[in-house]
Short mmCIF file of C-alpha atoms in Angstrom, two decimals:
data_model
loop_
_atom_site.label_atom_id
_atom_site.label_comp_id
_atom_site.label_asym_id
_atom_site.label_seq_id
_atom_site.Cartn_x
_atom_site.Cartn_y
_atom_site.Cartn_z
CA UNK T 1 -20.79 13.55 -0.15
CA UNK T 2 -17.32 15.21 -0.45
CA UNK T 3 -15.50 14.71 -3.54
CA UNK T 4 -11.85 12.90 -2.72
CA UNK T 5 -9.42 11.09 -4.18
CA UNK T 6 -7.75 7.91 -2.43
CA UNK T 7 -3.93 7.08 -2.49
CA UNK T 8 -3.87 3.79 -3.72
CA UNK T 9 -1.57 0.42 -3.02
CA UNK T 10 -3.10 -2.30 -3.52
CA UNK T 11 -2.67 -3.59 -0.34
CA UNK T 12 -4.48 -4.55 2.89
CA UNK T 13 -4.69 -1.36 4.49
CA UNK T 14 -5.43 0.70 1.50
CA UNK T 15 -8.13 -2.33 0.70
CA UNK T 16 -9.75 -1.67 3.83
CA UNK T 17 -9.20 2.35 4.33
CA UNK T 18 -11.10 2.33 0.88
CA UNK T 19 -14.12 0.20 2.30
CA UNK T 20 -14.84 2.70 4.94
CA UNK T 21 -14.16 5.64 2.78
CA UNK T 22 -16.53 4.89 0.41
CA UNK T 23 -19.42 5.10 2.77
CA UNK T 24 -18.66 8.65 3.48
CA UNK T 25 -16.91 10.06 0.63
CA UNK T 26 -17.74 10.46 -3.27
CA UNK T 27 -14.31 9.07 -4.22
CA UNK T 28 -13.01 10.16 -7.61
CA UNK T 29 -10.08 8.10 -8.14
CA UNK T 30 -7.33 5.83 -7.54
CA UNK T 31 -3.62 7.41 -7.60
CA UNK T 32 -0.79 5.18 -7.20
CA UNK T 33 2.85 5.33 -8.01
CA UNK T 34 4.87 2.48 -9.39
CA UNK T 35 8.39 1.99 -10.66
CA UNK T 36 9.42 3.79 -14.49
CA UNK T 37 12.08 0.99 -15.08
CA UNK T 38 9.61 -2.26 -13.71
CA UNK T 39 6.11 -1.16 -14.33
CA UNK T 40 5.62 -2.59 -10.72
CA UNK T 41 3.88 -0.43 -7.11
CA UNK T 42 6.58 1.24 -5.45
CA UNK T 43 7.44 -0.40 -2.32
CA UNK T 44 5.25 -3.88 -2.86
CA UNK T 45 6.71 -4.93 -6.16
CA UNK T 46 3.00 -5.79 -7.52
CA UNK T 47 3.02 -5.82 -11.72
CA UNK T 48 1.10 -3.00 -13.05
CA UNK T 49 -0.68 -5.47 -15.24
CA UNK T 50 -2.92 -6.88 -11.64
CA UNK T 51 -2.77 -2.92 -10.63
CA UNK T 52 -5.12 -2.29 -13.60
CA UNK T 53 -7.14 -5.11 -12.99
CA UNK T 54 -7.57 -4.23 -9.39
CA UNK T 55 -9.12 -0.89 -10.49
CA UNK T 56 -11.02 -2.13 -12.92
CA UNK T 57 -12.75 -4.39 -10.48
CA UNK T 58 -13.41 -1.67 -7.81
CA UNK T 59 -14.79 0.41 -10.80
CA UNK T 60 -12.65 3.40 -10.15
CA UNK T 61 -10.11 5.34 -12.78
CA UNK T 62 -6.82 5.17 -11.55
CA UNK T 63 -4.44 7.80 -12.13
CA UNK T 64 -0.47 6.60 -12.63
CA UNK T 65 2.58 8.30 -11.63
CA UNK T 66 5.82 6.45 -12.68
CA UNK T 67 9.14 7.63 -11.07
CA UNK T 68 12.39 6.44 -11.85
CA UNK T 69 15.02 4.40 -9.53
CA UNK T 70 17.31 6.70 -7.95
CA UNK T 71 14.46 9.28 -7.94
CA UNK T 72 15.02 11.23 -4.40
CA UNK T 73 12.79 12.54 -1.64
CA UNK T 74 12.93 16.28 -3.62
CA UNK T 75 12.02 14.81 -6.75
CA UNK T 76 9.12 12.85 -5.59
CA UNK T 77 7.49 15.69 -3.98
CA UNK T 78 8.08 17.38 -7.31
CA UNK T 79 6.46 14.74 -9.88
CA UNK T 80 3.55 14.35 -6.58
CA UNK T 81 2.78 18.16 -7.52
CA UNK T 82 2.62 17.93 -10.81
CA UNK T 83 0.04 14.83 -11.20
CA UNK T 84 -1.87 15.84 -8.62
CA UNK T 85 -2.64 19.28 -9.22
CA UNK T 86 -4.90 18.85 -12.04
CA UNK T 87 -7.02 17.15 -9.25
CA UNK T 88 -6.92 20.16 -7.06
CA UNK T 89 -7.55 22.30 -9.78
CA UNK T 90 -10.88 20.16 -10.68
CA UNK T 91 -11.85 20.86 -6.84
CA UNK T 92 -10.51 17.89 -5.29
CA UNK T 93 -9.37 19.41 -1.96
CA UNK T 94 -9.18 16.06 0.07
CA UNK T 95 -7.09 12.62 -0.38
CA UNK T 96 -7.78 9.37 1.62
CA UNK T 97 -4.77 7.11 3.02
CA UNK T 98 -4.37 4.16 4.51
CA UNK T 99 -2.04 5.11 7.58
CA UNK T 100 -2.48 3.71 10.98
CA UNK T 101 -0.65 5.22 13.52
CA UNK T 102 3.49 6.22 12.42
CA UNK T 103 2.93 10.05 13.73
CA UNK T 104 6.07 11.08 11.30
CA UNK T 105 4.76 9.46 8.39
CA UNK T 106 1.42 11.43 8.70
CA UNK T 107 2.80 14.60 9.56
CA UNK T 108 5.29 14.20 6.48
CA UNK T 109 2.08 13.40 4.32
CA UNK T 110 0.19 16.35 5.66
CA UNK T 111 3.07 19.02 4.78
CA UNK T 112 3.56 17.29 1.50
CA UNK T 113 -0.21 17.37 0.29
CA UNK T 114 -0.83 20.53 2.24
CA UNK T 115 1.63 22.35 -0.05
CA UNK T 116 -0.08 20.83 -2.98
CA UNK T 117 -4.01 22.15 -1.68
CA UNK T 118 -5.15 18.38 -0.36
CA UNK T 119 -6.41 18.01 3.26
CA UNK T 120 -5.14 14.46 4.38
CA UNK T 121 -7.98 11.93 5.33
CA UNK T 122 -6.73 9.08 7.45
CA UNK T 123 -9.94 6.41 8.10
CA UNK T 124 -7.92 3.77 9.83
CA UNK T 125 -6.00 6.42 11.96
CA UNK T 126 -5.43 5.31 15.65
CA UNK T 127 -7.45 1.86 15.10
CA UNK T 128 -5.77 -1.26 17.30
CA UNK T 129 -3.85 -2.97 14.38
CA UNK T 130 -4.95 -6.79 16.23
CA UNK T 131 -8.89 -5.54 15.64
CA UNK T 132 -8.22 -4.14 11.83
CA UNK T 133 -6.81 -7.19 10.69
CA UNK T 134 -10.02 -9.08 12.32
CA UNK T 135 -12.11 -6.61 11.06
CA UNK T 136 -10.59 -6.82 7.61
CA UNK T 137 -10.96 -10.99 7.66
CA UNK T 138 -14.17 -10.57 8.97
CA UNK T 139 -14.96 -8.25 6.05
CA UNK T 140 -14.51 -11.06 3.28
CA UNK T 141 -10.81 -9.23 1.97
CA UNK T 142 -8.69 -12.08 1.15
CA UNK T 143 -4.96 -10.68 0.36
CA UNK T 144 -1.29 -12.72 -0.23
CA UNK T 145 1.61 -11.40 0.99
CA UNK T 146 4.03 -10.20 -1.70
CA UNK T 147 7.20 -8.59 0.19
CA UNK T 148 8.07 -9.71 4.47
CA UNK T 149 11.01 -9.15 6.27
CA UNK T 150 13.65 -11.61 6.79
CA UNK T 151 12.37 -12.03 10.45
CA UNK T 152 9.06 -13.59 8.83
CA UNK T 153 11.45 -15.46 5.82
CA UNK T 154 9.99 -18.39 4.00
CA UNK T 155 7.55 -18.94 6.05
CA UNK T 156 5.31 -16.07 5.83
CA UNK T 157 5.95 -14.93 1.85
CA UNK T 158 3.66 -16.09 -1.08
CA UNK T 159 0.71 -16.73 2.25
CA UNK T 160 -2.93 -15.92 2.36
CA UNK T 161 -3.84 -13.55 5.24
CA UNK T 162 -6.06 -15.39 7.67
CA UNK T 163 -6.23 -16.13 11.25
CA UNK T 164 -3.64 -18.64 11.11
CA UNK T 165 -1.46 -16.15 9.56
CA UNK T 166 -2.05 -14.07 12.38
CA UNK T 167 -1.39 -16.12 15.16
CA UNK T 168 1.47 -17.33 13.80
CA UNK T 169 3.08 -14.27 14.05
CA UNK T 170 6.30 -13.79 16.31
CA UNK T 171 6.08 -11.37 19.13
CA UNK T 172 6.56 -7.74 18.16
CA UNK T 173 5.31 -7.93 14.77
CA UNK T 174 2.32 -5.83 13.70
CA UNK T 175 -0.26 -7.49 12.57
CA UNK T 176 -1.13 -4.96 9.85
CA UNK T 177 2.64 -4.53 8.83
CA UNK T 178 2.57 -0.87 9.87
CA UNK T 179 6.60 -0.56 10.71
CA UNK T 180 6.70 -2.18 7.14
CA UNK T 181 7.26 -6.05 8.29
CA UNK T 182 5.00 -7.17 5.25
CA UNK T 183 3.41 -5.70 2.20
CA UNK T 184 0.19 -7.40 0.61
CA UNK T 185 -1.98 -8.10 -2.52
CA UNK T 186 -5.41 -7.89 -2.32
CA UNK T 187 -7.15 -9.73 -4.74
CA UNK T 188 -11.01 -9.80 -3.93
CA UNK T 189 -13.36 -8.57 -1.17
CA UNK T 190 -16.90 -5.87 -0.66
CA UNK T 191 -14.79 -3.17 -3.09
CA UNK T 192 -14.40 -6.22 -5.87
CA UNK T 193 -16.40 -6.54 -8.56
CA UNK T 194 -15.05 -9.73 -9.25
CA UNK T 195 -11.71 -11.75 -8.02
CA UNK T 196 -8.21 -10.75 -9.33
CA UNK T 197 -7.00 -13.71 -11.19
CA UNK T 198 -3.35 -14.39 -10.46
CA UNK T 199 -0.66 -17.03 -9.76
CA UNK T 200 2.50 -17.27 -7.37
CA UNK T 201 5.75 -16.80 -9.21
CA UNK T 202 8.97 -16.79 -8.40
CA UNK T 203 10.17 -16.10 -4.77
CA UNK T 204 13.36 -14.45 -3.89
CA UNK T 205 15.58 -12.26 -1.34
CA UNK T 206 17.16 -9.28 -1.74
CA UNK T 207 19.42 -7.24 0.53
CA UNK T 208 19.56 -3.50 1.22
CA UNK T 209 22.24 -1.15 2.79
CA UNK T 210 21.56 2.56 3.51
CA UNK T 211 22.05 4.83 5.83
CA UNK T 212 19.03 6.32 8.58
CA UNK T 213 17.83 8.86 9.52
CA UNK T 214 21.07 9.27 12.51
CA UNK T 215 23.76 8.06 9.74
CA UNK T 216 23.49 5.03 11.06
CA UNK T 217 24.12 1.83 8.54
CA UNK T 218 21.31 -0.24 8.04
CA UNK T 219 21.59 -3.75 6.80
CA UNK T 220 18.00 -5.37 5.44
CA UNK T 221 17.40 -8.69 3.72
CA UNK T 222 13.79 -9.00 2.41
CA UNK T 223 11.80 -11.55 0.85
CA UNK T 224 9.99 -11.41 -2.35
CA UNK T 225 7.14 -12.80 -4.27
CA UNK T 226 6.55 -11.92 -7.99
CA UNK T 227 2.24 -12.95 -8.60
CA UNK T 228 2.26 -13.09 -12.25
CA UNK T 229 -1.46 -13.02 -14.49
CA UNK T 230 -3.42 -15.87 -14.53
#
């Protein structure tokens, strides 16, 4: 099988994008990239502590790469070169994501790794996002939500994904979060050794303003969920 490393989250997709890659590739390694200041994922908030232990239960190495705050698009791309080089070097030539179907995000992820020497690998790609998250159920993954938009709220942070989750969802959301509605926490499942112990902690919302990709101003409340070690 082909050598490969896999861009990790810790989340659903990744989860399941991992399960399927592992049946055709010879994967080498987890790479993730988490916060300098928080020790937490980028983007899903999850403690670096439970990132370990996730890898350590899959039985893969993982590979770090902490950025700071304010760190820009051009800096990013920068620090992504530099840790995963070494990888190409070795003879790596292909990395596995969990992307389903945004056709800018994948494009922007092929430019950036193809400048770096990795082919992107995209084992979800172009799946219905109602049959993934059946499939992934079906599968034995059991994940918590850790981060949802304020249209979910209360309601839908700090809960176990399951088919009451899912049909509780209002019209318009994805059910696998791809326009970024929800993150998730996996915590056991077929790539698990063993569950990740870990406990609900404190919930809370923050706001965000920023401008898109028009200038337009964007205002975003989101709610959080902090899983502390068991």
């Amino acid at each position: 099988m082909k050598r490969a490393l896999f861009q990790w989250s810790g989340g659903k997709d990744s989860s399941f994008a991992l399960f399927k890659a592992m049946k055709e590739w010879n994967i080498e390694g987890l790479f993730t990239s988490l916060s300098a200041e928080f020790k937490r994922i980028s983007m899903h908030g999850v403690r670096e502590e439970l990132l370990d232990l996730q890898a350590e239960s899959i039985g893969l190495p993982l590979h770090k790469m902490f950025l700071e705050e304010d760190a820009t698009h051009d800096t990013y791309d920068r620090e992504l070169a530099v840790h995963l080089k070494p990888f190409v070097n070795d003879g790596i030539k292909d990395l596995i994501l969990g992307d389903i179907y945004l056709e800018d995000l994948r494009k922007y992820r092929e430019d950036q790794m193809g400048a770096i020497g990795l082919t992107c690998n995209f084992p979800l790609w172009g799946g219905d996002t109602h049959q993934l998250f059946k499939d992934f159920v079906d599968a034995g993954f059991k994940a918590v939500t850790v981060a949802v938009n304020d249209e979910l709220g209360d309601k839908f942070i700090g809960r176990t994904l399951d088919m009451d989750f899912y049909n509780e969802l209002p019209d318009g959301v994805d059910p696998c979060g791809e326009k970024g509605e929800f993150h998730t926490f996996v915590y056991d499942g077929p790539i698990f050794s063993k569950p990740i112990p870990f406990k609900i902690g404190d919930k809370l919302v923050r706001e965000y303003n920023y401008k898109d990709a028009d200038g337009n101003h964007i205002h975003s409340k989101f709610h959080f969920c902090d899983l502390e070690m068991k």
